[in-house]
mmCIF file of C-alpha atoms in Angstrom:
data_model
loop_
_atom_site.group_PDB
_atom_site.id
_atom_site.type_symbol
_atom_site.label_atom_id
_atom_site.label_comp_id
_atom_site.label_asym_id
_atom_site.label_seq_id
_atom_site.Cartn_x
_atom_site.Cartn_y
_atom_site.Cartn_z
ATOM 1 C CA MET A 1 18.792 23.664 -14.742
ATOM 2 C CA THR A 2 15.547 25.465 -13.927
ATOM 3 C CA LEU A 3 13.817 25.313 -10.564
ATOM 4 C CA SER A 4 10.756 23.611 -12.049
ATOM 5 C CA GLU A 5 12.955 20.864 -13.536
ATOM 6 C CA LEU A 6 14.641 20.295 -10.155
ATOM 7 C CA VAL A 7 11.239 20.033 -8.462
ATOM 8 C CA ARG A 8 10.039 17.543 -11.085
ATOM 9 C CA VAL A 9 13.144 15.354 -10.671
ATOM 10 C CA THR A 10 12.792 15.474 -6.892
ATOM 11 C CA GLY A 11 9.164 14.394 -7.171
ATOM 12 C CA VAL A 12 10.090 11.462 -9.407
ATOM 13 C CA ARG A 13 12.848 10.431 -7.007
ATOM 14 C CA TRP A 14 10.390 10.508 -4.111
ATOM 15 C CA SER A 15 7.971 8.133 -5.860
ATOM 16 C CA VAL A 16 10.813 5.744 -6.694
ATOM 17 C CA GLU A 17 11.917 5.760 -3.036
ATOM 18 C CA GLU A 18 8.352 4.999 -1.931
ATOM 19 C CA CYS A 19 8.191 2.078 -4.375
ATOM 20 C CA PHE A 20 11.450 0.637 -3.040
ATOM 21 C CA GLN A 21 10.256 1.050 0.547
ATOM 22 C CA ALA A 22 7.001 -0.755 -0.286
ATOM 23 C CA ALA A 23 8.926 -3.544 -1.995
ATOM 24 C CA LYS A 24 11.235 -3.912 0.996
ATOM 25 C CA SER A 25 8.461 -4.020 3.570
ATOM 26 C CA GLN A 26 5.829 -5.998 1.628
ATOM 27 C CA VAL A 27 7.621 -8.528 -0.570
ATOM 28 C CA GLY A 28 11.091 -8.859 0.968
ATOM 29 C CA LEU A 29 13.122 -7.044 -1.658
ATOM 30 C CA ASP A 30 15.986 -6.652 0.828
ATOM 31 C CA HIS A 31 15.828 -10.211 2.234
ATOM 32 C CA TYR A 32 18.446 -11.939 0.191
ATOM 33 C CA GLN A 33 21.809 -13.542 0.864
ATOM 34 C CA VAL A 34 23.248 -14.480 -2.492
ATOM 35 C CA ARG A 35 26.751 -14.899 -3.819
ATOM 36 C CA HIS A 36 26.171 -14.643 -7.545
ATOM 37 C CA TRP A 37 24.565 -12.099 -9.820
ATOM 38 C CA THR A 38 22.169 -14.680 -11.288
ATOM 39 C CA SER A 39 20.738 -15.525 -7.862
ATOM 40 C CA TRP A 40 20.402 -11.847 -6.967
ATOM 41 C CA HIS A 41 18.704 -11.109 -10.289
ATOM 42 C CA ARG A 42 16.208 -13.943 -9.776
ATOM 43 C CA HIS A 43 15.368 -12.771 -6.270
ATOM 44 C CA ILE A 44 14.871 -9.145 -7.323
ATOM 45 C CA THR A 45 12.774 -10.171 -10.329
ATOM 46 C CA LEU A 46 10.521 -12.388 -8.207
ATOM 47 C CA ALA A 47 10.098 -9.715 -5.512
ATOM 48 C CA MET A 48 9.224 -7.030 -8.064
ATOM 49 C CA PHE A 49 6.790 -9.403 -9.804
ATOM 50 C CA ALA A 50 5.100 -10.090 -6.444
ATOM 51 C CA LEU A 51 4.778 -6.360 -5.754
ATOM 52 C CA ALA A 52 3.387 -5.747 -9.256
ATOM 53 C CA PHE A 53 0.849 -8.546 -8.741
ATOM 54 C CA LEU A 54 -0.274 -7.177 -5.352
ATOM 55 C CA THR A 55 -0.510 -3.650 -6.774
ATOM 56 C CA ALA A 56 -2.576 -4.856 -9.745
ATOM 57 C CA VAL A 57 -4.953 -6.734 -7.425
ATOM 58 C CA ALA A 58 -5.302 -3.635 -5.226
ATOM 59 C CA ALA A 59 -5.958 -1.437 -8.262
ATOM 60 C CA SER A 60 -8.581 -3.801 -9.682
ATOM 61 C CA ALA A 61 -10.342 -4.038 -6.300
ATOM 62 C CA ALA A 62 -10.519 -0.249 -5.888
ATOM 63 C CA PRO A 63 -13.909 1.299 -6.614
ATOM 64 C CA ASN A 64 -14.224 4.426 -8.718
ATOM 65 C CA ARG A 65 -12.924 7.426 -6.805
ATOM 66 C CA PRO A 66 -15.186 10.392 -6.133
ATOM 67 C CA ALA A 67 -14.510 13.594 -8.040
ATOM 68 C CA ASP A 68 -13.318 15.370 -4.874
ATOM 69 C CA PRO A 69 -10.657 13.320 -3.008
ATOM 70 C CA HIS A 70 -11.105 15.495 0.091
ATOM 71 C CA HIS A 71 -14.829 14.785 0.227
ATOM 72 C CA PRO A 72 -15.398 12.475 3.191
ATOM 73 C CA ALA A 73 -16.960 9.151 2.392
ATOM 74 C CA ARG A 74 -20.112 7.877 4.018
ATOM 75 C CA SER A 75 -19.730 6.493 7.509
ATOM 76 C CA ASN A 76 -20.251 2.851 6.502
ATOM 77 C CA ASP A 77 -17.748 2.874 3.609
ATOM 78 C CA LEU A 78 -14.507 0.914 3.926
ATOM 79 C CA ILE A 79 -11.156 2.075 2.681
ATOM 80 C CA THR A 80 -10.033 0.274 -0.440
ATOM 81 C CA LEU A 81 -7.934 -2.840 -0.186
ATOM 82 C CA THR A 82 -4.277 -1.929 0.125
ATOM 83 C CA VAL A 83 -1.177 -3.901 -0.823
ATOM 84 C CA PRO A 84 -0.403 -4.795 2.836
ATOM 85 C CA GLU A 85 -4.014 -5.895 3.415
ATOM 86 C CA ILE A 86 -4.040 -8.093 0.295
ATOM 87 C CA ARG A 87 -0.668 -9.576 1.261
ATOM 88 C CA HIS A 88 -2.008 -10.357 4.728
ATOM 89 C CA LEU A 89 -5.139 -12.013 3.331
ATOM 90 C CA LEU A 90 -3.163 -14.073 0.804
ATOM 91 C CA ALA A 91 -0.694 -15.152 3.494
ATOM 92 C CA ALA A 92 -3.623 -16.287 5.627
ATOM 93 C CA VAL A 93 -5.041 -18.298 2.711
ATOM 94 C CA PHE A 94 -1.757 -20.025 1.844
ATOM 95 C CA ASP A 95 -0.565 -20.406 5.442
ATOM 96 C CA PRO A 96 -3.851 -20.769 7.292
ATOM 97 C CA PRO A 97 -3.954 -19.385 10.809
ATOM 98 C CA ALA A 98 -5.876 -20.966 13.637
ATOM 99 C CA VAL A 99 -8.938 -18.849 12.751
ATOM 100 C CA THR A 100 -11.644 -19.479 10.192
ATOM 101 C CA ALA A 101 -11.901 -17.650 6.888
ATOM 102 C CA ALA A 102 -15.087 -15.918 8.020
ATOM 103 C CA ARG A 103 -13.344 -14.587 11.143
ATOM 104 C CA LEU A 104 -10.377 -13.417 9.051
ATOM 105 C CA LEU A 105 -12.665 -11.532 6.626
ATOM 106 C CA HIS A 106 -14.591 -10.056 9.572
ATOM 107 C CA TRP A 107 -11.283 -8.815 11.020
ATOM 108 C CA SER A 108 -10.290 -7.272 7.679
ATOM 109 C CA THR A 109 -13.641 -5.506 7.311
ATOM 110 C CA ARG A 110 -13.524 -4.186 10.872
ATOM 111 C CA ARG A 111 -9.973 -2.925 10.423
ATOM 112 C CA ARG A 112 -10.739 -1.188 7.117
ATOM 113 C CA ARG A 113 -13.875 0.417 8.601
ATOM 114 C CA HIS A 114 -11.760 1.743 11.477
ATOM 115 C CA GLN A 115 -9.182 3.100 9.019
ATOM 116 C CA ALA A 116 -11.948 4.803 7.014
ATOM 117 C CA THR A 117 -13.238 6.466 10.176
ATOM 118 C CA ALA A 118 -9.744 7.665 11.027
ATOM 119 C CA ARG A 119 -9.289 9.024 7.493
ATOM 120 C CA ARG A 120 -12.585 10.949 7.633
ATOM 121 C CA SER A 121 -11.622 12.444 10.999
ATOM 122 C CA HIS A 122 -8.243 13.450 9.605
ATOM 123 C CA TYR A 123 -9.825 15.132 6.566
ATOM 124 C CA ARG A 124 -12.406 16.877 8.749
ATOM 125 C CA ARG A 125 -9.680 18.215 11.056
ATOM 126 C CA ARG A 126 -7.514 19.268 8.114
ATOM 127 C CA SER A 127 -10.358 21.098 6.393
ATOM 128 C CA ALA A 128 -11.290 22.845 9.661
ATOM 129 C CA ASN A 129 -7.696 24.119 10.057
ATOM 130 C CA GLU A 130 -7.411 25.448 6.491
ATOM 131 C CA PRO A 131 -8.079 29.157 6.133
ATOM 132 C CA SER A 132 -11.155 29.835 4.037
ATOM 133 C CA GLY A 133 -10.899 32.162 1.178
#
């Protein structure tokens, strides 16, 4: 096997591991106690469907990306909605907390603005540390 083929397979494995980790942490892929294959299959199917739904919502809510991913966004831009953020908002809608919807959306906007600021700072620091040339 060539080195390039091994690198490609490793890269594919890494993305599969990230998908499983997201499914475990976001939709409870590993939260099952079943005794039969049918029950396990139903649980896994429902969890993967939930993750696919959240991912599709996140993808449809994402604006068009700039040509240069390392180009910092404007200071008032928010990061795009992520799967955990959408899950949190949907959980708040279906299991309402003691706060109003306006307060919940304000919290989400404030959090995403903070994350965008942190991302810009990270990119700025990374680009300052890269050797030019």
